[in-house]
Coordinates of C-alpha atoms in Angstrom, one line a residue:
Chain A
X25 CA -3.7 2.3 22.0
X26 CA -7.5 2.7 21.4
X27 CA -7.8 3.5 25.1
X28 CA -5.1 6.2 24.8
X29 CA -6.9 7.6 21.8
X30 CA -10.2 7.8 23.7
X31 CA -8.4 9.3 26.7
X32 CA -6.9 12.0 24.5
X33 CA -10.1 12.7 22.7
X34 CA -11.8 13.2 26.1
X35 CA -9.1 15.4 27.4
X36 CA -8.9 17.6 24.3
X37 CA -12.7 17.5 23.7
X38 CA -11.7 17.1 20.1
X39 CA -12.7 14.0 18.2
X40 CA -10.5 15.0 15.3
X41 CA -7.3 14.0 13.6
X42 CA -5.1 16.3 11.5
X43 CA -4.1 14.7 8.2
X44 CA -0.4 15.4 7.6
X45 CA -0.6 15.0 3.8
X46 CA 2.0 17.5 2.6
X47 CA 1.9 18.2 -1.1
X48 CA 4.8 20.4 -2.0
X49 CA 2.3 22.9 -3.4
X50 CA 1.0 23.4 0.2
X51 CA 4.4 24.3 1.6
X52 CA 5.0 28.0 1.7
X53 CA 7.7 29.4 -0.6
X54 CA 10.0 30.5 2.2
X55 CA 10.0 26.9 3.7
X56 CA 10.7 25.4 0.3
X57 CA 13.5 27.9 -0.5
X58 CA 15.3 27.3 2.8
X59 CA 15.2 23.5 2.2
X60 CA 16.3 23.8 -1.4
X61 CA 19.2 26.2 -0.4
X62 CA 20.5 23.4 2.0
X63 CA 19.7 20.3 0.0
X64 CA 19.2 21.5 -3.6
X65 CA 16.1 21.0 -5.7
X66 CA 16.3 17.2 -5.1
X67 CA 14.2 14.6 -3.4
X68 CA 16.2 15.4 -0.2
X69 CA 15.3 19.0 -0.6
X70 CA 11.6 18.2 -1.0
X71 CA 11.7 15.8 2.0
X72 CA 13.3 18.5 4.1
X73 CA 10.6 21.0 3.0
X74 CA 7.7 18.7 3.9
X75 CA 9.3 17.7 7.2
X76 CA 9.8 21.4 8.3
X77 CA 6.3 22.1 7.2
X78 CA 4.9 19.3 9.2
X79 CA 7.0 20.2 12.3
X80 CA 5.6 23.7 12.3
X81 CA 2.0 22.5 12.0
X82 CA 2.5 19.9 14.8
X83 CA 4.2 22.5 17.0
X84 CA 1.2 24.9 16.6
X85 CA -1.5 22.3 17.1
X86 CA -0.4 19.4 19.2
X87 CA -1.9 20.7 22.4
X88 CA -5.4 20.9 20.8
X89 CA -5.6 17.5 19.2
X90 CA -5.5 13.8 20.1
X91 CA -4.0 12.4 16.9
X92 CA -2.4 12.9 13.5
X93 CA -2.8 10.9 10.3
X94 CA 0.1 11.1 7.9
X95 CA -0.8 9.8 4.5
X96 CA 2.2 7.8 3.4
X97 CA 1.6 8.3 -0.3
X98 CA 2.5 12.0 0.1
X99 CA 5.9 10.9 1.3
X100 CA 6.3 8.0 -1.0
X101 CA 6.1 10.3 -3.9
X102 CA 9.5 11.5 -3.0
X103 CA 11.0 8.1 -2.9
X104 CA 13.3 6.9 -0.1
X105 CA 14.0 10.4 1.0
X106 CA 10.3 11.0 1.4
X107 CA 10.0 7.9 3.5
X108 CA 12.7 9.3 5.8
X109 CA 10.5 12.4 6.2
X110 CA 7.6 10.1 7.0
X111 CA 9.5 8.3 9.7
X112 CA 10.8 11.6 11.1
X113 CA 7.2 12.9 11.2
X114 CA 5.9 9.7 13.0
X115 CA 8.7 9.9 15.6
X116 CA 8.2 13.6 16.2
X117 CA 4.5 13.3 16.6
X118 CA 5.0 10.5 19.1
X119 CA 7.5 12.6 21.0
X120 CA 4.6 15.2 21.4
X121 CA 2.4 12.4 22.7
X122 CA 0.1 12.4 19.7
X123 CA -1.5 9.2 18.6
X124 CA -0.2 8.4 15.1
X125 CA -2.5 6.8 12.5
X126 CA -0.4 5.7 9.6
X127 CA -2.6 6.0 6.6
X128 CA -0.9 3.3 4.6
X129 CA -3.9 1.3 3.2
X130 CA -1.8 -1.8 3.0
X131 CA -3.2 -5.3 2.5
X132 CA -1.9 -8.4 0.8
X133 CA -1.9 -12.2 1.1
X134 CA -1.1 -13.5 4.6
X135 CA 2.7 -13.7 4.6
X136 CA 2.9 -10.4 2.9
X137 CA 0.4 -8.6 5.2
X138 CA 2.5 -10.0 8.1
X139 CA 5.6 -8.1 6.7
X140 CA 3.6 -4.9 6.3
X141 CA 2.2 -5.3 9.9
X142 CA 5.7 -5.9 11.2
X143 CA 7.1 -2.9 9.3
X144 CA 4.4 -0.4 10.4
X145 CA 3.1 -1.6 13.8
X146 CA 5.4 -4.3 15.1
X147 CA 9.1 -5.2 15.3
X148 CA 11.4 -7.5 13.3
X149 CA 14.1 -9.9 14.4
X150 CA 17.5 -9.1 13.0
X151 CA 20.0 -11.6 14.2
X152 CA 19.9 -11.5 17.9
X153 CA 18.3 -8.1 18.1
X154 CA 14.7 -6.8 17.7
X155 CA 14.4 -3.7 15.5
X156 CA 11.4 -1.5 14.7
X157 CA 10.6 0.1 11.3
X158 CA 8.0 2.8 11.0
X159 CA 6.3 2.1 14.3
X160 CA 3.0 4.0 13.9
X161 CA 0.2 3.5 16.6
X162 CA -2.6 2.6 14.1
X163 CA -2.6 1.7 10.4
X164 CA -5.3 1.7 7.8
X165 CA -5.8 -1.6 6.0
X166 CA -7.5 -2.5 2.7
X167 CA -9.9 -5.5 3.0
X168 CA -10.1 -6.6 -0.6
X169 CA -8.0 -9.8 0.0
X170 CA -10.3 -11.0 2.9
X171 CA -9.6 -12.3 6.4
X172 CA -6.2 -13.8 5.8
X173 CA -5.0 -10.5 4.5
X174 CA -6.2 -8.7 7.6
X175 CA -5.5 -11.2 10.4
X176 CA -1.7 -10.7 10.4
X177 CA -2.3 -7.0 11.2
X178 CA -4.6 -8.0 14.0
X179 CA -2.0 -10.4 15.4
X180 CA 0.6 -7.7 15.6
X181 CA -1.9 -5.2 17.1
X182 CA -2.7 -7.8 19.8
X183 CA 1.0 -8.2 20.6
X184 CA 1.9 -4.5 20.5
X185 CA -1.4 -3.0 21.8
X186 CA -1.9 -1.1 18.6
X187 CA -4.9 -0.7 16.3
X188 CA -6.4 -0.7 12.8
X189 CA -8.9 1.2 10.7
X190 CA -10.1 -1.1 7.9
X191 CA -11.5 0.5 4.7
X192 CA -15.3 0.0 4.6
X193 CA -16.8 2.8 2.7
X194 CA -14.3 5.3 1.3
X195 CA -14.9 9.0 0.8
X196 CA -14.1 9.3 -2.9
X197 CA -16.8 9.8 -5.6
X198 CA -16.4 6.4 -7.3
X199 CA -16.2 4.4 -4.0
X200 CA -19.6 3.0 -4.8
X201 CA -18.4 1.3 -8.0
X202 CA -17.5 -1.9 -6.1
X203 CA -18.3 -1.0 -2.5
X204 CA -22.0 -0.3 -3.1
X205 CA -22.7 -3.4 -5.2
X206 CA -25.6 -5.4 -3.7
X207 CA -25.0 -8.9 -2.5
X208 CA -28.2 -10.6 -1.4
X209 CA -29.7 -7.1 -1.2
X210 CA -26.9 -5.8 1.0
X211 CA -24.1 -3.5 -0.2
X212 CA -20.5 -4.9 -0.1
X213 CA -19.5 -2.1 2.3
X214 CA -22.0 -3.5 4.8
X215 CA -20.6 -7.0 4.4
X216 CA -17.2 -5.6 5.1
X217 CA -18.6 -3.6 8.0
X218 CA -20.0 -6.8 9.5
X219 CA -16.6 -8.5 9.3
X220 CA -15.0 -5.5 11.0
X221 CA -17.6 -5.7 13.8
X222 CA -16.9 -9.4 14.2
X223 CA -13.1 -8.9 14.3
X224 CA -13.7 -5.9 16.5
X225 CA -15.7 -7.8 19.1
X226 CA -13.0 -10.4 19.4
X227 CA -10.4 -7.6 20.1
X228 CA -11.8 -5.2 22.6
X229 CA -9.6 -2.5 24.2
X230 CA -12.2 -1.5 26.8
X231 CA -15.6 -0.3 25.7
X232 CA -14.3 0.0 22.2
X233 CA -12.4 -2.3 20.0
X234 CA -9.0 -1.7 18.6
X235 CA -10.2 -2.8 15.2
X236 CA -11.9 0.2 13.7
X237 CA -13.2 1.2 10.3
X238 CA -12.9 4.0 7.7
X239 CA -16.1 5.5 6.5
X240 CA -16.1 8.7 4.4
X241 CA -17.7 11.9 5.7
X242 CA -19.1 12.3 2.2
X243 CA -21.5 9.4 2.8
X244 CA -23.5 10.4 5.9
X245 CA -26.4 8.0 5.2
X246 CA -24.1 5.0 4.9
X247 CA -22.3 6.3 8.0
X248 CA -25.6 6.1 10.0
X249 CA -26.1 2.5 8.9
X250 CA -22.5 1.4 9.5
X251 CA -22.5 3.1 13.0
X252 CA -25.2 0.5 13.9
X253 CA -23.5 -2.4 12.2
X254 CA -20.2 -1.8 14.0
X255 CA -21.3 -0.4 17.4
X256 CA -18.0 -1.1 19.2
X257 CA -15.7 0.0 16.4
X258 CA -14.2 3.5 16.2
X259 CA -14.9 5.0 12.8
X260 CA -12.1 7.1 11.2
X261 CA -14.0 9.6 9.0
X262 CA -12.0 11.3 6.2
X263 CA -13.5 13.8 3.8
X264 CA -14.3 16.6 6.2
X265 CA -13.7 20.1 4.8
X266 CA -12.0 20.1 1.5
X267 CA -13.8 16.9 0.3
X268 CA -17.2 18.4 1.3
X269 CA -18.2 17.0 4.7
X270 CA -19.5 19.4 7.5
X271 CA -20.0 18.9 11.3
X272 CA -23.7 18.6 11.0
X273 CA -23.4 15.7 8.5
X274 CA -21.2 13.8 10.9
X275 CA -23.3 13.4 14.1
X276 CA -24.5 10.0 13.1
X277 CA -21.0 8.6 12.9
X278 CA -20.9 9.1 16.7
X279 CA -22.5 6.9 19.4
X280 CA -24.7 8.3 22.1
X281 CA -21.7 8.5 24.4
X282 CA -20.2 11.1 22.1
X283 CA -17.4 8.7 21.1
X284 CA -17.0 6.2 18.4
X285 CA -15.7 8.5 15.6
X286 CA -12.7 10.6 14.8
X287 CA -12.9 13.0 12.0
X288 CA -9.9 13.7 9.7
X289 CA -9.2 17.0 7.9
X290 CA -6.0 17.3 5.9
X291 CA -5.9 20.2 3.3
X292 CA -8.4 22.2 5.3
X293 CA -6.0 22.3 8.2
X294 CA -2.5 22.1 6.8
X295 CA -3.1 24.4 3.9
X296 CA -5.5 26.7 5.8
X297 CA -3.4 29.8 5.1
X298 CA -4.3 29.4 1.4
X299 CA -8.0 29.7 2.1
X300 CA -9.9 33.0 2.2
X301 CA -10.9 32.7 5.8
X302 CA -7.4 32.3 7.0
X303 CA -5.5 34.4 4.4
X304 CA -4.9 37.1 6.9
X305 CA -2.2 35.0 8.6
X306 CA -0.1 35.0 5.4
X307 CA 2.3 32.2 4.3
X308 CA 4.8 33.3 7.0
X309 CA 2.4 32.3 9.7
X310 CA 0.9 29.2 8.2
X311 CA 1.1 27.4 11.5
X312 CA -1.1 29.9 13.2
X313 CA -3.6 29.6 10.4
X314 CA -3.6 25.8 10.9
X315 CA -4.2 26.3 14.6
X316 CA -7.1 28.6 14.0
X317 CA -8.5 26.1 11.5
X318 CA -8.2 23.3 14.1
X319 CA -10.1 25.4 16.6
X320 CA -12.8 26.1 14.1
X321 CA -13.1 22.5 13.2
X322 CA -13.4 21.4 16.8
X323 CA -16.1 24.1 17.4
X324 CA -18.0 22.9 14.3
X325 CA -18.0 19.3 15.3
X326 CA -18.6 19.9 19.1
X327 CA -21.5 22.3 18.1
X328 CA -23.1 19.7 15.9
X329 CA -22.8 17.0 18.6
X330 CA -24.3 19.3 21.3
X331 CA -27.1 20.4 19.0
X332 CA -28.2 16.8 18.1
Chain B
X20 CA 6.6 -1.2 -21.4
X21 CA 4.1 -4.0 -22.1
X22 CA 5.8 -4.3 -25.5
X23 CA 9.2 -4.6 -23.9
X24 CA 7.8 -7.3 -21.6
X25 CA 6.3 -9.2 -24.5
X26 CA 9.5 -8.9 -26.5
X27 CA 11.5 -10.2 -23.6
X28 CA 9.1 -13.1 -22.9
X29 CA 9.4 -14.1 -26.6
X30 CA 13.3 -13.9 -26.5
X31 CA 13.7 -15.9 -23.3
X32 CA 10.7 -18.2 -24.1
X33 CA 9.9 -17.8 -20.4
X34 CA 6.6 -16.3 -19.5
X35 CA 7.7 -16.1 -15.9
X36 CA 8.7 -13.5 -13.3
X37 CA 11.0 -14.0 -10.3
X38 CA 9.5 -12.7 -7.1
X39 CA 12.2 -10.9 -5.1
X40 CA 10.5 -11.3 -1.7
X41 CA 13.5 -11.7 0.6
X42 CA 12.5 -12.7 4.1
X43 CA 15.6 -12.7 6.3
X44 CA 15.0 -16.4 7.0
X45 CA 15.7 -17.1 3.3
X46 CA 19.1 -15.4 3.3
X47 CA 21.9 -17.9 3.9
X48 CA 23.8 -17.5 7.2
X49 CA 27.1 -16.5 5.6
X50 CA 25.4 -13.6 3.7
X51 CA 23.6 -12.4 6.9
X52 CA 26.8 -12.6 8.9
X53 CA 28.8 -10.6 6.4
X54 CA 26.2 -7.9 6.4
X55 CA 25.9 -7.8 10.2
X56 CA 29.7 -7.7 10.5
X57 CA 29.7 -4.5 8.5
X58 CA 26.4 -2.8 9.6
X59 CA 25.5 -4.5 12.9
X60 CA 22.4 -6.4 13.7
X61 CA 20.4 -3.4 12.7
X62 CA 17.8 -2.4 10.0
X63 CA 20.8 -1.4 7.9
X64 CA 22.4 -4.8 8.4
X65 CA 19.2 -6.5 7.4
X66 CA 18.8 -4.3 4.4
X67 CA 22.4 -5.0 3.3
X68 CA 21.7 -8.8 3.7
X69 CA 18.6 -8.8 1.6
X70 CA 20.2 -6.6 -1.0
X71 CA 23.3 -8.9 -1.4
X72 CA 20.9 -11.9 -1.5
X73 CA 18.9 -10.3 -4.3
X74 CA 22.0 -9.3 -6.2
X75 CA 23.3 -12.8 -6.3
X76 CA 20.0 -14.2 -7.5
X77 CA 19.6 -11.6 -10.2
X78 CA 23.2 -12.2 -11.3
X79 CA 22.5 -15.9 -11.6
X80 CA 19.2 -15.6 -13.4
X81 CA 18.8 -12.4 -15.3
X82 CA 19.7 -13.9 -18.7
X83 CA 17.0 -16.5 -18.4
X84 CA 14.0 -14.3 -17.4
X85 CA 12.1 -11.3 -18.7
X86 CA 11.1 -9.7 -15.4
X87 CA 11.3 -9.6 -11.6
X88 CA 8.6 -8.7 -9.1
X89 CA 10.0 -7.3 -5.8
X90 CA 7.3 -7.4 -3.1
X91 CA 7.7 -4.1 -1.4
X92 CA 6.3 -5.3 2.0
X93 CA 9.4 -7.5 2.4
X94 CA 11.5 -4.4 2.3
X95 CA 9.1 -2.1 4.2
X96 CA 9.3 -4.5 7.2
X97 CA 12.9 -3.1 7.6
X98 CA 11.7 0.5 7.6
X99 CA 13.5 3.3 5.7
X100 CA 16.6 1.1 5.4
X101 CA 14.5 -1.6 3.8
X102 CA 13.1 0.9 1.3
X103 CA 16.7 1.8 0.3
X104 CA 17.3 -1.9 -0.4
X105 CA 14.1 -1.9 -2.5
X106 CA 15.2 1.0 -4.5
X107 CA 18.7 -0.5 -5.0
X108 CA 17.1 -3.7 -6.2
X109 CA 14.8 -1.9 -8.6
X110 CA 17.7 0.0 -10.1
X111 CA 20.0 -3.0 -10.3
X112 CA 17.4 -5.1 -12.1
X113 CA 16.8 -2.3 -14.6
X114 CA 20.6 -2.0 -15.2
X115 CA 20.3 -5.7 -16.2
X116 CA 17.5 -4.8 -18.6
X117 CA 14.9 -6.7 -16.6
X118 CA 11.4 -5.4 -16.5
X119 CA 10.6 -4.5 -12.9
X120 CA 7.1 -5.1 -11.6
X121 CA 6.7 -3.3 -8.3
X122 CA 4.3 -5.4 -6.2
X123 CA 3.1 -2.5 -4.1
X124 CA -0.7 -3.1 -4.2
X125 CA -1.3 0.6 -3.7
X126 CA -4.7 2.3 -4.2
X127 CA -6.5 5.3 -2.5
X128 CA -8.7 8.2 -3.3
X129 CA -7.8 10.1 -6.5
X130 CA -5.3 12.7 -5.2
X131 CA -3.6 10.1 -3.1
X132 CA -3.4 7.5 -5.8
X133 CA -1.8 10.3 -7.9
X134 CA 1.0 10.6 -5.3
X135 CA 1.6 6.8 -5.3
X136 CA 1.6 6.8 -9.1
X137 CA 4.1 9.6 -9.2
X138 CA 6.3 7.9 -6.5
X139 CA 6.4 4.5 -8.2
X140 CA 6.0 5.0 -11.9
X141 CA 6.3 8.7 -12.6
X142 CA 8.3 11.8 -11.7
X143 CA 7.7 14.7 -9.3
X144 CA 8.4 18.4 -9.8
X145 CA 10.8 19.8 -7.1
X146 CA 11.3 23.5 -7.6
X147 CA 12.6 23.8 -11.2
X148 CA 13.7 20.2 -11.4
X149 CA 12.0 16.9 -12.2
X150 CA 12.9 14.0 -9.8
X151 CA 12.0 10.4 -9.8
X152 CA 11.3 8.2 -6.8
X153 CA 11.1 4.4 -7.0
X154 CA 10.7 4.3 -10.8
X155 CA 9.5 0.7 -11.3
X156 CA 8.2 -0.3 -14.8
X157 CA 4.9 -1.8 -13.7
X158 CA 3.0 -1.5 -10.4
X159 CA 0.2 -3.6 -8.9
X160 CA -2.9 -1.7 -7.8
X161 CA -5.8 -2.5 -5.4
X162 CA -9.2 -1.7 -7.0
X163 CA -11.4 -1.5 -3.9
X164 CA -11.8 2.3 -4.2
X165 CA -13.1 2.2 -7.8
X166 CA -12.2 4.0 -11.0
X167 CA -11.0 7.3 -9.4
X168 CA -8.5 5.4 -7.4
X169 CA -7.1 3.6 -10.4
X170 CA -7.2 6.4 -13.1
X171 CA -4.3 8.5 -11.7
X172 CA -2.1 5.4 -12.1
X173 CA -3.4 5.0 -15.7
X174 CA -2.6 8.7 -16.4
X175 CA 1.0 8.3 -15.3
X176 CA 1.4 5.0 -17.3
X177 CA 0.2 6.8 -20.4
X178 CA 2.7 9.6 -19.9
X179 CA 5.7 7.4 -19.0
X180 CA 4.8 4.3 -21.1
X181 CA 4.5 2.1 -18.1
X182 CA 1.9 -0.4 -17.0
X183 CA -0.3 -1.8 -14.2
X184 CA -1.6 -5.1 -12.9
X185 CA -4.8 -4.6 -11.1
X186 CA -5.9 -7.1 -8.4
X187 CA -8.9 -9.1 -9.7
X188 CA -8.8 -12.5 -8.0
X189 CA -6.0 -13.0 -5.5
X190 CA -4.2 -16.2 -4.8
X191 CA -4.8 -16.5 -1.0
X192 CA -7.2 -18.9 0.6
X193 CA -9.7 -16.2 1.8
X194 CA -9.7 -14.2 -1.4
X195 CA -13.3 -15.4 -2.0
X196 CA -14.6 -13.8 1.1
X197 CA -15.4 -10.6 -0.7
X198 CA -14.1 -11.2 -4.3
X199 CA -16.4 -14.2 -4.9
X200 CA -19.6 -12.5 -3.6
X201 CA -22.3 -12.7 -6.2
X202 CA -23.7 -9.4 -7.7
X203 CA -26.6 -10.1 -10.0
X204 CA -25.3 -13.6 -10.3
X205 CA -21.8 -12.6 -11.2
X206 CA -18.9 -12.7 -8.7
X207 CA -17.2 -9.4 -7.8
X208 CA -13.9 -10.5 -9.3
X209 CA -15.6 -10.8 -12.7
X210 CA -17.1 -7.3 -12.3
X211 CA -13.6 -6.0 -11.5
X212 CA -12.2 -8.0 -14.5
X213 CA -14.8 -6.3 -16.8
X214 CA -13.5 -2.9 -15.6
X215 CA -9.9 -4.0 -16.2
X216 CA -10.9 -5.1 -19.7
X217 CA -12.6 -1.7 -20.3
X218 CA -9.6 0.3 -19.0
X219 CA -7.4 -2.1 -21.0
X220 CA -9.1 -1.6 -24.3
X221 CA -8.7 2.2 -23.9
X222 CA -4.9 1.8 -23.3
X223 CA -3.4 -0.6 -25.7
X224 CA 0.3 -1.0 -26.1
X225 CA 0.1 -3.1 -29.3
X226 CA -1.8 -6.3 -29.4
X227 CA -2.0 -6.2 -25.6
X228 CA -3.0 -3.5 -23.2
X229 CA -0.7 -2.0 -20.6
X230 CA -3.4 -2.4 -18.1
X231 CA -3.2 -6.0 -16.8
X232 CA -4.7 -8.0 -14.0
X233 CA -3.6 -10.2 -11.1
X234 CA -5.3 -13.6 -10.9
X235 CA -3.9 -16.3 -8.6
X236 CA -2.6 -19.6 -9.9
X237 CA -4.5 -21.2 -7.1
X238 CA -7.8 -20.5 -8.9
X239 CA -7.4 -22.0 -12.4
X240 CA -11.2 -22.2 -13.1
X241 CA -11.6 -18.5 -12.4
X242 CA -8.5 -17.9 -14.4
X243 CA -10.2 -19.6 -17.4
X244 CA -13.2 -17.3 -17.1
X245 CA -11.2 -14.2 -16.6
X246 CA -8.9 -15.0 -19.6
X247 CA -12.1 -14.6 -21.7
X248 CA -13.4 -11.5 -19.8
X249 CA -10.1 -9.7 -20.3
X250 CA -8.8 -11.0 -23.7
X251 CA -6.3 -8.1 -24.2
X252 CA -5.0 -7.8 -20.7
X253 CA -1.8 -9.6 -19.5
X254 CA -2.5 -11.6 -16.4
X255 CA 0.1 -11.6 -13.7
X256 CA -0.3 -15.0 -12.0
X257 CA 1.1 -15.4 -8.5
X258 CA 0.8 -18.6 -6.4
X259 CA 2.9 -20.9 -8.5
X260 CA 5.1 -23.4 -6.6
X261 CA 5.1 -22.7 -2.9
X262 CA 1.5 -21.6 -2.9
X263 CA 0.4 -24.7 -4.8
X264 CA 0.0 -23.9 -8.5
X265 CA 1.6 -26.1 -11.2
X266 CA 2.3 -25.6 -14.9
X267 CA -0.6 -27.7 -16.1
X268 CA -3.0 -25.7 -14.0
X269 CA -2.0 -22.5 -15.7
X270 CA -2.5 -23.1 -19.4
X271 CA -5.9 -21.5 -19.4
X272 CA -4.4 -18.2 -18.2
X273 CA -2.7 -18.0 -21.6
X274 CA -4.2 -17.0 -24.9
X275 CA -3.9 -19.1 -28.1
X276 CA -0.9 -17.0 -29.1
X277 CA 1.0 -18.4 -26.1
X278 CA 1.0 -15.0 -24.6
X279 CA -1.2 -13.1 -22.2
X280 CA 0.1 -14.4 -18.9
X281 CA 3.3 -14.1 -16.8
X282 CA 3.6 -16.5 -13.9
X283 CA 5.4 -15.5 -10.7
X284 CA 7.3 -17.7 -8.3
X285 CA 9.0 -16.2 -5.2
X286 CA 9.9 -18.6 -2.5
X287 CA 10.2 -21.5 -5.0
X288 CA 13.0 -19.7 -6.8
X289 CA 14.8 -17.4 -4.2
X290 CA 14.8 -20.0 -1.4
X291 CA 15.3 -23.0 -3.8
X292 CA 18.5 -24.1 -1.9
X293 CA 16.3 -24.8 1.1
X294 CA 14.2 -27.4 -0.8
X295 CA 15.0 -31.1 -1.1
X296 CA 15.4 -31.0 -4.9
X297 CA 18.0 -28.3 -4.8
X298 CA 19.6 -29.0 -1.4
X299 CA 22.7 -30.4 -3.1
X300 CA 23.8 -26.8 -4.1
X301 CA 24.1 -25.9 -0.4
X302 CA 23.6 -22.4 1.1
X303 CA 27.0 -21.3 -0.4
X304 CA 25.6 -21.7 -3.9
X305 CA 22.1 -20.5 -3.3
X306 CA 22.2 -18.5 -6.6
X307 CA 22.9 -21.6 -8.6
X308 CA 20.0 -23.4 -6.9
X309 CA 17.8 -20.5 -7.9
X310 CA 19.1 -20.7 -11.5
X311 CA 18.2 -24.4 -11.7
X312 CA 14.8 -23.7 -10.2
X313 CA 14.2 -21.0 -12.8
X314 CA 15.1 -23.5 -15.6
X315 CA 12.8 -26.1 -14.1
X316 CA 9.9 -23.7 -13.8
X317 CA 10.4 -22.6 -17.5
X318 CA 10.4 -26.2 -18.6
X319 CA 7.3 -27.0 -16.5
X320 CA 5.3 -24.1 -18.0
X321 CA 6.6 -24.5 -21.6
X322 CA 5.9 -28.2 -21.4
X323 CA 2.3 -27.6 -20.3
X324 CA 1.8 -25.0 -23.0
X325 CA 3.1 -27.3 -25.7
X326 CA 1.0 -30.2 -24.4
X327 CA -2.3 -28.3 -24.5

């Protein structure tokens, strides 16, 4: 799957991923009202609203981008009905040949991580049949529990040719509270990065590993260091746009080959119509606003990469 | 909710929690076959099987115990249908007046943690109505992202009178890989424990805080230290039984008042009928085997507490 991701990045010339993180507040009134008219102001109504919202954004952007990253929390907030909208979104994006990165940040003791891995990336035996659950292409994983919490995910990836992005240095303001703590003079995130590099080298897709890392756009200096620590790992870079990252801050997340990173924007794309720059599209044409925001983001990042 | 948990522990004299972590392999053949006959060998069939399995165990044990801890991964492995079984299990346990600890180990950047908190412990606005998602009483939280990943959970707990158990030192063999790393001579888990204590003191239920911690039964020495670091936090102790912990190893997780810890057993209770000691019950009476295993576990822990 890492090879498919690279192939699509090269074809679209867009090392970006659209974060499908639909807060109800981002969904235009007319989409909400239509969903509520059919399903009521219920979890089902909310799930329908975010699904229709996602579908329009995917329809308007899928030809420009290699991948999407639905953040499962935004669906989980609507309970089981929200999870149905998540699954519908995953399946629809795959039908459009997009690579789907499930931003699930799971991680637990071995036997439990195995169940998460099966549910999100693998398949499960039910009697004599094999069934699949959410079936994303990549998943994000939290490393706090150490190797035996990560390895079951790697095993499933090996079997199913899928991939991981392991949290190394997250984009949020307090990420340093534990991640920056020095251990023998080296921050914890670097130690985690070294582990990712090690797992990565053991699980190569081609020139890149299918074990990648998450490093926030909001920490470009750390990104520069981690790029060298994990030379063969793709870095998923959240925090572009709404969280403050810009194209020029991100060049050091990429290798000399122009690959090695994929930059996520969520709000900046999916709620583009709410921003001054794209307000002219209006809520009726929110999908077109998102398309324009994708084009601008690609230009910003490509420009920065060419200028380096 | 911490007060309700304490009240129920005192009434049942059982500082234990039953982990409802239903692998399909634990579900007796006759329960599986009945579910498959109705729903096929599908995710729905698997979900029905684990739900019926849970229901029987709850029916046979609810009067002996204060709380249950469903591990959401075991449901998530069966996709959306599994999540439905999770929700049914949560609701059924609440109808039996059990305290429900959702073992979800979520944690993300602030806005995303807020969505998880809403989905698991809070409620969400849908148009003019307020809806609830999974609605557990407690949730487990991963601290790797630092304070701003944890605080949205605390906010929802404050509003809804619910509680958290934050991962400090997990029960798995490789938990030390990152958690034991020394920072100024102090292991990371202790640093996290200090944070839990600080959050805890700011959010007291009565004599205990509603911000608790997870510390594995498999690390009794660390448990002894962490008990002192977080004197007002309840410790959720996984790893009893199948993972190797015994009652006598666990006394230092408790305070002098006999409170402050709640010990989880999953496989050891729910798959008791598969163990030599309880084999006499047979798969037909798996619920009775679980009841006996609960009684034995309570006796083991109470005995150890009385002998200290």
